[in-house]
mmCIF file of C-alpha atoms and ligand atoms in Angstrom:
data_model
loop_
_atom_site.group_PDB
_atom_site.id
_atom_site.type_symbol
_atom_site.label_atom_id
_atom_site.label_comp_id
_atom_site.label_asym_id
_atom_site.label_seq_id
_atom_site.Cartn_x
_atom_site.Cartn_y
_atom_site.Cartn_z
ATOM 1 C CA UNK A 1072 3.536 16.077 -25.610
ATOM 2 C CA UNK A 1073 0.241 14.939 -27.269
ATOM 3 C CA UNK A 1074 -2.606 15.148 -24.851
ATOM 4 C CA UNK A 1075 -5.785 12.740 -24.579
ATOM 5 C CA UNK A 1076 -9.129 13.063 -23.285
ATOM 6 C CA UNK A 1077 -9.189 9.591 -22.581
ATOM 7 C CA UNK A 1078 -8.752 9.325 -18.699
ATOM 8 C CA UNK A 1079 -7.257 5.837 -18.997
ATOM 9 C CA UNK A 1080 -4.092 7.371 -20.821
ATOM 10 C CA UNK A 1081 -2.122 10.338 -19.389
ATOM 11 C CA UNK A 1082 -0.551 11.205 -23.095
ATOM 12 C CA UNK A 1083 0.762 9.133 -26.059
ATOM 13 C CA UNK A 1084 3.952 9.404 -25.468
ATOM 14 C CA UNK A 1085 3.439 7.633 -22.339
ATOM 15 C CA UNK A 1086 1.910 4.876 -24.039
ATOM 16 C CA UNK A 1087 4.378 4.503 -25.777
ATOM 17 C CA UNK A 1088 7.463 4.659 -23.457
ATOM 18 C CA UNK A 1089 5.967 3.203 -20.337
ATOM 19 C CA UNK A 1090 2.650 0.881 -21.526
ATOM 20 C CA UNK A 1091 1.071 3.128 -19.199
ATOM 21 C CA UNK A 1092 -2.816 2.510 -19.831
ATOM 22 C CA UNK A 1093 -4.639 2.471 -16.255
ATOM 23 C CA UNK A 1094 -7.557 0.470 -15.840
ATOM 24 C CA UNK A 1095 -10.868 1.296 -15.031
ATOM 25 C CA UNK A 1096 -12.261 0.959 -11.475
ATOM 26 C CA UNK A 1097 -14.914 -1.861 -12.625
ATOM 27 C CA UNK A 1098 -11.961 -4.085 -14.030
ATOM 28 C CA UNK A 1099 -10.118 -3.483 -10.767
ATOM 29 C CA UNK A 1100 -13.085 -4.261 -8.973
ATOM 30 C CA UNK A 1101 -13.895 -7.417 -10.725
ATOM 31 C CA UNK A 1102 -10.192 -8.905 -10.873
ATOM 32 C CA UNK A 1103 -9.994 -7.769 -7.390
ATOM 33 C CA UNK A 1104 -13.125 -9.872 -6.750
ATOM 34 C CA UNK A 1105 -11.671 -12.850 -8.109
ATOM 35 C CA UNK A 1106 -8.840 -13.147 -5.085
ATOM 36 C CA UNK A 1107 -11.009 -15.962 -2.809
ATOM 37 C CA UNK A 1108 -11.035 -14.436 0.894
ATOM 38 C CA UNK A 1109 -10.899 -17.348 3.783
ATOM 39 C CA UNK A 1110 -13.088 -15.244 6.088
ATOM 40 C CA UNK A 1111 -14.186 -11.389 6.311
ATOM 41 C CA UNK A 1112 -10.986 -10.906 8.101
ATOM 42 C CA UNK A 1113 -8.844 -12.324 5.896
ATOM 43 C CA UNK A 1114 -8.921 -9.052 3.643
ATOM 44 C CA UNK A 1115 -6.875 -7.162 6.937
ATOM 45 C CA UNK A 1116 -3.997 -9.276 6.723
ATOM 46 C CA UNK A 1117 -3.803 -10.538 2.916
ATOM 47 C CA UNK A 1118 -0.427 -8.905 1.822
ATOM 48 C CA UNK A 1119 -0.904 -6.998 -2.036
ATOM 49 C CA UNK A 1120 2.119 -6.300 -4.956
ATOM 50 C CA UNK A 1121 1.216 -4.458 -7.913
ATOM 51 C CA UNK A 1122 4.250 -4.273 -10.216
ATOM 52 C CA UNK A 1123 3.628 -2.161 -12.373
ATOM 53 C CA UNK A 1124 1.130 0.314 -9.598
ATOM 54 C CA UNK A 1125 0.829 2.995 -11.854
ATOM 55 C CA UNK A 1126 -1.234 5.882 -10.207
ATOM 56 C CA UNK A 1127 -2.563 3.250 -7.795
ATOM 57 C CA UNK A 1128 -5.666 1.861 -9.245
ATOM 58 C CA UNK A 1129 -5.437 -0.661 -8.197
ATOM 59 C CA UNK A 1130 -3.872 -0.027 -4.723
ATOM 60 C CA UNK A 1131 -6.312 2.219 -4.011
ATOM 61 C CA UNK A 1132 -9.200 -0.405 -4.459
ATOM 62 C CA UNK A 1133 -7.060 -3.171 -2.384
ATOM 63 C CA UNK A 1134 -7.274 -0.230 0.224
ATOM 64 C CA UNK A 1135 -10.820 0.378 0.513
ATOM 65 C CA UNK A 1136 -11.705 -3.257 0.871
ATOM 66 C CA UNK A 1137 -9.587 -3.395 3.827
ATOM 67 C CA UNK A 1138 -10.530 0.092 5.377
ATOM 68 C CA UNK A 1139 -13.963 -1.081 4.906
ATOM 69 C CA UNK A 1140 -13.690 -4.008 7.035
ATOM 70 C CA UNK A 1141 -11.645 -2.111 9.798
ATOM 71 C CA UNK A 1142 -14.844 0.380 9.637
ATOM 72 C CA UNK A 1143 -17.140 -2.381 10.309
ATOM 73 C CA UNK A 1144 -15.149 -4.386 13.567
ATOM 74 C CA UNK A 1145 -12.707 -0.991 14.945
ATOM 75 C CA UNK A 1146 -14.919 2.301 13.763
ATOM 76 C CA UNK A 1147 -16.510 2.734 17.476
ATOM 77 C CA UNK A 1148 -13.649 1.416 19.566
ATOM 78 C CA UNK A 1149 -11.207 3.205 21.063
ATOM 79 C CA UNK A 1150 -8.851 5.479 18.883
ATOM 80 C CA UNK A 1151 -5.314 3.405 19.518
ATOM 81 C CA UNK A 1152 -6.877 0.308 18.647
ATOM 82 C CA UNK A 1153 -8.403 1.911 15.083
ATOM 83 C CA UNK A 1154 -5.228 3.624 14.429
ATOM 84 C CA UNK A 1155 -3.385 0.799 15.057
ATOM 85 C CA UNK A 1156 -5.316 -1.104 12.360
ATOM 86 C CA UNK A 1157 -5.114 2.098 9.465
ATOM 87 C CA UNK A 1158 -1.327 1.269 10.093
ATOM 88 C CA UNK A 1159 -1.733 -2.588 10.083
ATOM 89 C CA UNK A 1160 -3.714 -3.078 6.829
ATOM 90 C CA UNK A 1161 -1.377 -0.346 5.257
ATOM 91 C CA UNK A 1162 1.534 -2.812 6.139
ATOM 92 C CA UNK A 1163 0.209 -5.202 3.897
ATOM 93 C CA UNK A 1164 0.040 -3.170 0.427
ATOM 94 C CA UNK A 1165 3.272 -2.877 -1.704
ATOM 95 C CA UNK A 1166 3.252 -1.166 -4.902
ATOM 96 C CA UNK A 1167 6.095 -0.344 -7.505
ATOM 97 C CA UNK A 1168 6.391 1.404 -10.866
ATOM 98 C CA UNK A 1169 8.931 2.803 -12.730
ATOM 99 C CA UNK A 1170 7.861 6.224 -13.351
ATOM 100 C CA UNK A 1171 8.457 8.266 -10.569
ATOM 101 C CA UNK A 1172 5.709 10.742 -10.854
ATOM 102 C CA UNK A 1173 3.066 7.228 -10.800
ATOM 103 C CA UNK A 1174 4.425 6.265 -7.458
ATOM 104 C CA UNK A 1175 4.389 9.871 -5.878
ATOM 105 C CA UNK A 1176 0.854 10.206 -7.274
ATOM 106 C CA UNK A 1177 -0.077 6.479 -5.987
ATOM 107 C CA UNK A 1178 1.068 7.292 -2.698
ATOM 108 C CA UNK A 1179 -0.861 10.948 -2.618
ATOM 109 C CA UNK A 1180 -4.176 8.960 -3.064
ATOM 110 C CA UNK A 1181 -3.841 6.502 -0.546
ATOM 111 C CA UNK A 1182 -2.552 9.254 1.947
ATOM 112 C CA UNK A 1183 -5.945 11.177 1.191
ATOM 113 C CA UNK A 1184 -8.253 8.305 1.806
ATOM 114 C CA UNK A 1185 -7.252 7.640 4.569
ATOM 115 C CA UNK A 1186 -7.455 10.906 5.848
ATOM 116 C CA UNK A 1187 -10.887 10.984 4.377
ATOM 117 C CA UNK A 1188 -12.473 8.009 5.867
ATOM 118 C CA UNK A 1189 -10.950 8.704 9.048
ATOM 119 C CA UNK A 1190 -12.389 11.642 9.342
ATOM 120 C CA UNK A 1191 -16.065 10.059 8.256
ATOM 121 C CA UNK A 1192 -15.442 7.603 10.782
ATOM 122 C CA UNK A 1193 -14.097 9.327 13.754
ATOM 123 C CA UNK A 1194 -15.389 12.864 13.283
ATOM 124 C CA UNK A 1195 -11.575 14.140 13.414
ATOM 125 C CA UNK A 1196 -8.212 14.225 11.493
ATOM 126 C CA UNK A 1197 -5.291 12.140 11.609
ATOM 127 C CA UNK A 1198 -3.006 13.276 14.295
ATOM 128 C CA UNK A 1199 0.774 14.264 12.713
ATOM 129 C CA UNK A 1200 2.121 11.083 14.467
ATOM 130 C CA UNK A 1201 0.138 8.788 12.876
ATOM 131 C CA UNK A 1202 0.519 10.606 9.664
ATOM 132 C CA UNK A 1203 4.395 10.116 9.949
ATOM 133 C CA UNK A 1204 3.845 6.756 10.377
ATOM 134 C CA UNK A 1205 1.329 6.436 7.211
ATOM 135 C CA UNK A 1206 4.417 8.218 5.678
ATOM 136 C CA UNK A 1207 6.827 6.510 6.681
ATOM 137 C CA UNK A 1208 5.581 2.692 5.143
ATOM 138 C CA UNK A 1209 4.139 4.514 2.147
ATOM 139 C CA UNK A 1210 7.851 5.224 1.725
ATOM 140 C CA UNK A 1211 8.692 1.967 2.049
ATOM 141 C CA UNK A 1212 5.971 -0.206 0.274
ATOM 142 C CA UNK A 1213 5.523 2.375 -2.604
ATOM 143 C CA UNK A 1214 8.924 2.369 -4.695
ATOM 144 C CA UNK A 1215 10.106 3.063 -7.414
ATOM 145 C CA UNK A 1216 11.674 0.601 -9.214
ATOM 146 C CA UNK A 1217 12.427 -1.575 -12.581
ATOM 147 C CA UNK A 1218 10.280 -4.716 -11.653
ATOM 148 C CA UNK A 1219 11.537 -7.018 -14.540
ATOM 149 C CA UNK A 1220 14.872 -5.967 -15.078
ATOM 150 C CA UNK A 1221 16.452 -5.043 -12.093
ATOM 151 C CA UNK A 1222 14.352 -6.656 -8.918
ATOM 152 C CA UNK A 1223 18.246 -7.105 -7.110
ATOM 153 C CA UNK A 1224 18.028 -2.733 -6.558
ATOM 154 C CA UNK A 1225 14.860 -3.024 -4.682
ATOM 155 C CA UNK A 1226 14.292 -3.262 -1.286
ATOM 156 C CA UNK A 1227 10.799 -4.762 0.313
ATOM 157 C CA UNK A 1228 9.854 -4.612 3.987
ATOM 158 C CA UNK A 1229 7.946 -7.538 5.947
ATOM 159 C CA UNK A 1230 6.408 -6.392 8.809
ATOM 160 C CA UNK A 1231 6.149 -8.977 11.927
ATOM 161 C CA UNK A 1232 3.338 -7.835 13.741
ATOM 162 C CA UNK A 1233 3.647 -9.069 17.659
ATOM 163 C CA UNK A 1234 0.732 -7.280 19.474
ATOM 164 C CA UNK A 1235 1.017 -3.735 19.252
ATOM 165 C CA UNK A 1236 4.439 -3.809 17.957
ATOM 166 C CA UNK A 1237 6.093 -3.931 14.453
ATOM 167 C CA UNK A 1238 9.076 -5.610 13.726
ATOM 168 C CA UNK A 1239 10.571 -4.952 9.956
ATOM 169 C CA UNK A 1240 12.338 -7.412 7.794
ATOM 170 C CA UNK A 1241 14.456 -5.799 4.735
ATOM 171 C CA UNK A 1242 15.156 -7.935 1.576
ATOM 172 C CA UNK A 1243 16.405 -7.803 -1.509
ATOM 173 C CA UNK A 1244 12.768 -7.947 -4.240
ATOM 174 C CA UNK A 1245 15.043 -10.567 -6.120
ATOM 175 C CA UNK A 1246 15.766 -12.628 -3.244
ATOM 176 C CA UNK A 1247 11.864 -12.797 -2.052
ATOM 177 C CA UNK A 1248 11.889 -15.785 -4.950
ATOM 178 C CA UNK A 1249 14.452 -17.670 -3.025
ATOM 179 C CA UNK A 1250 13.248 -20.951 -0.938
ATOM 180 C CA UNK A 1251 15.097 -18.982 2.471
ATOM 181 C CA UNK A 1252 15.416 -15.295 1.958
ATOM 182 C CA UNK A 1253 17.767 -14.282 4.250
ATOM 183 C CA UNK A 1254 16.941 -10.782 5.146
ATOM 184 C CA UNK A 1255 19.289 -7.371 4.720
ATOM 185 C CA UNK A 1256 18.283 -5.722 8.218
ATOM 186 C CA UNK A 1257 15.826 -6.291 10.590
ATOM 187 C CA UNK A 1258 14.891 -3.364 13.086
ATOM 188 C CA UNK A 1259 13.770 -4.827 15.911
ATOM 189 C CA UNK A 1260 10.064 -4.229 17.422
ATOM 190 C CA UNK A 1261 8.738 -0.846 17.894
ATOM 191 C CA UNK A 1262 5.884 0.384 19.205
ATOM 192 C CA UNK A 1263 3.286 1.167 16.070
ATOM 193 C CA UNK A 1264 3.024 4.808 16.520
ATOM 194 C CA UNK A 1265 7.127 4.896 17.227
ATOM 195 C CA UNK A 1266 7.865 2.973 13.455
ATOM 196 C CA UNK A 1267 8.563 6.350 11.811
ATOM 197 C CA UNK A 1268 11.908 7.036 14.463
HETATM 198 C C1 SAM B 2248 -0.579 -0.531 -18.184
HETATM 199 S S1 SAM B 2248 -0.036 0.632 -16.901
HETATM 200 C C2 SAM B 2248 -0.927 -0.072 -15.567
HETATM 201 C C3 SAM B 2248 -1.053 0.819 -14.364
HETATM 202 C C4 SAM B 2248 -1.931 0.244 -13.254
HETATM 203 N N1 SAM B 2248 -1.522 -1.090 -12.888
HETATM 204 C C5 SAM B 2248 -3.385 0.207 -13.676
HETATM 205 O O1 SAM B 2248 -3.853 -0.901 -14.004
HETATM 206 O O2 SAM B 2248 -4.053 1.242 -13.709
HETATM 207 C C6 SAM B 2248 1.603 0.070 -16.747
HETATM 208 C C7 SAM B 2248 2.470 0.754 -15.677
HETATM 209 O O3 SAM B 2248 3.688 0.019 -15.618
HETATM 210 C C8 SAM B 2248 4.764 0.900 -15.395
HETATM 211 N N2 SAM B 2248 5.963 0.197 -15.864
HETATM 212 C C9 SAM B 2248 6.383 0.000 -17.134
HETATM 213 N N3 SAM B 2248 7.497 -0.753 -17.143
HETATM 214 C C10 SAM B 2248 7.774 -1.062 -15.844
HETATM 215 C C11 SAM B 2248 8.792 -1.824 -15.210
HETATM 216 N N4 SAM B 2248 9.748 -2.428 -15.905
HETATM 217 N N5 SAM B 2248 8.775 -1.934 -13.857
HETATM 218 C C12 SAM B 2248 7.800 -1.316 -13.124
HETATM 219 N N6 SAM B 2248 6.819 -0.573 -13.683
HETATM 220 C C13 SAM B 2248 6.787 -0.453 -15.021
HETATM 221 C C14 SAM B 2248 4.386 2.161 -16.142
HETATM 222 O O4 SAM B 2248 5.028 3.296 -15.630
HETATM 223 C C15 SAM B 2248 2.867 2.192 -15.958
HETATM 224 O O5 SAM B 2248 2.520 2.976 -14.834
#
């Protein structure tokens, strides 16, 4: 496989087979920049697709913007209420490609920053339950998938958030279009630390 030194291409094969050219963090920054924001807050609850994630470029930007605001209104409250907001902004960012290495790779970086910044912020790791649930939806919201040719094989989760709980929606990706998507399964509310059982 040729190799390149150019960090926006993994080889030229890959190029060539999957379009894959990643962009750099200062074009992610500035389209990113473009998406108007109603209020400060508005970045916790603004739901993000990328279709084609990649290795989560741009995910991983869409991320910090939201960790950074949860840092700023949750960093010196109590623990529950900041871990319930790590799970609540990470809710909100869906990402699918059709390599699977891309996705496994996407979801590896947004694992580690928040492990990193919670550990800046609150002096300590994440616990192993909240990393099951961090898991869990970056199971779910990172997929792999064929997002032009075959959007009826995916399935998306919306999360209703009532409180502390968490109720999720399944649809079909190609039904998401439709005027009333009707959804697959619903699993009723659960607690926000209990999502992952
Ligand atoms: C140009 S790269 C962009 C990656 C990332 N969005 C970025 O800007 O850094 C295109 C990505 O699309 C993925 N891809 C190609 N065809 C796809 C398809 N039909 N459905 C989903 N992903 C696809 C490739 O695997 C590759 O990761």
């Amino acid at each position: 496989m040729a190799k390149s030194k150019n960090n926006q291409i993994k080889s030229k094969d890959r190029v060539k087979d999957l379009a894959e050219v990643y962009t750099n963090e200062r074009e992610v920054n500035a389209m990113l920049d473009l998406i108007p924001l109603k209020t400060p807050d508005t970045i916790i609850k603004y739901k993000y697709l990328e279709p084609a994630c990649g290795n989560g470029n741009f995910l991983i930007e869409i991320l910090r913007r939201k960790l950074a605001r949860i840092n700023e209104k949750y960093s010196a409250g109590p623990l529950k209420t900041y871990e319930f907001f790590i799970v609540r902004i990470l809710t909100t960012i869906y990402g699918i490609d059709i390599c699977p290495e891309n996705v496994s790779e996407s979801r590896e970086r947004l694992t580690k920053e928040i492990e990193k910044q919670f550990q800046e912020v609150r002096g300590s790791e994440v616990s192993e339950a909240l990393l099951s649930v961090i898991r869990y939806i970056l199971e779910r919201n990172i997929i792999v998938g064929d997002a032009i040719n075959a959007t009826e094989k995916m399935a998306v989760v919306d999360y209703k958030i009532k409180g502390r709980e968490i109720e999720q929606r399944f649809y079909r990706f190609s039904d998401l279009s439709k005027d009333k998507a009707m959804p697959m399964v619903v699993v009723p509310h659960k607690h926000f630390m209990k999502l992952a059982y």
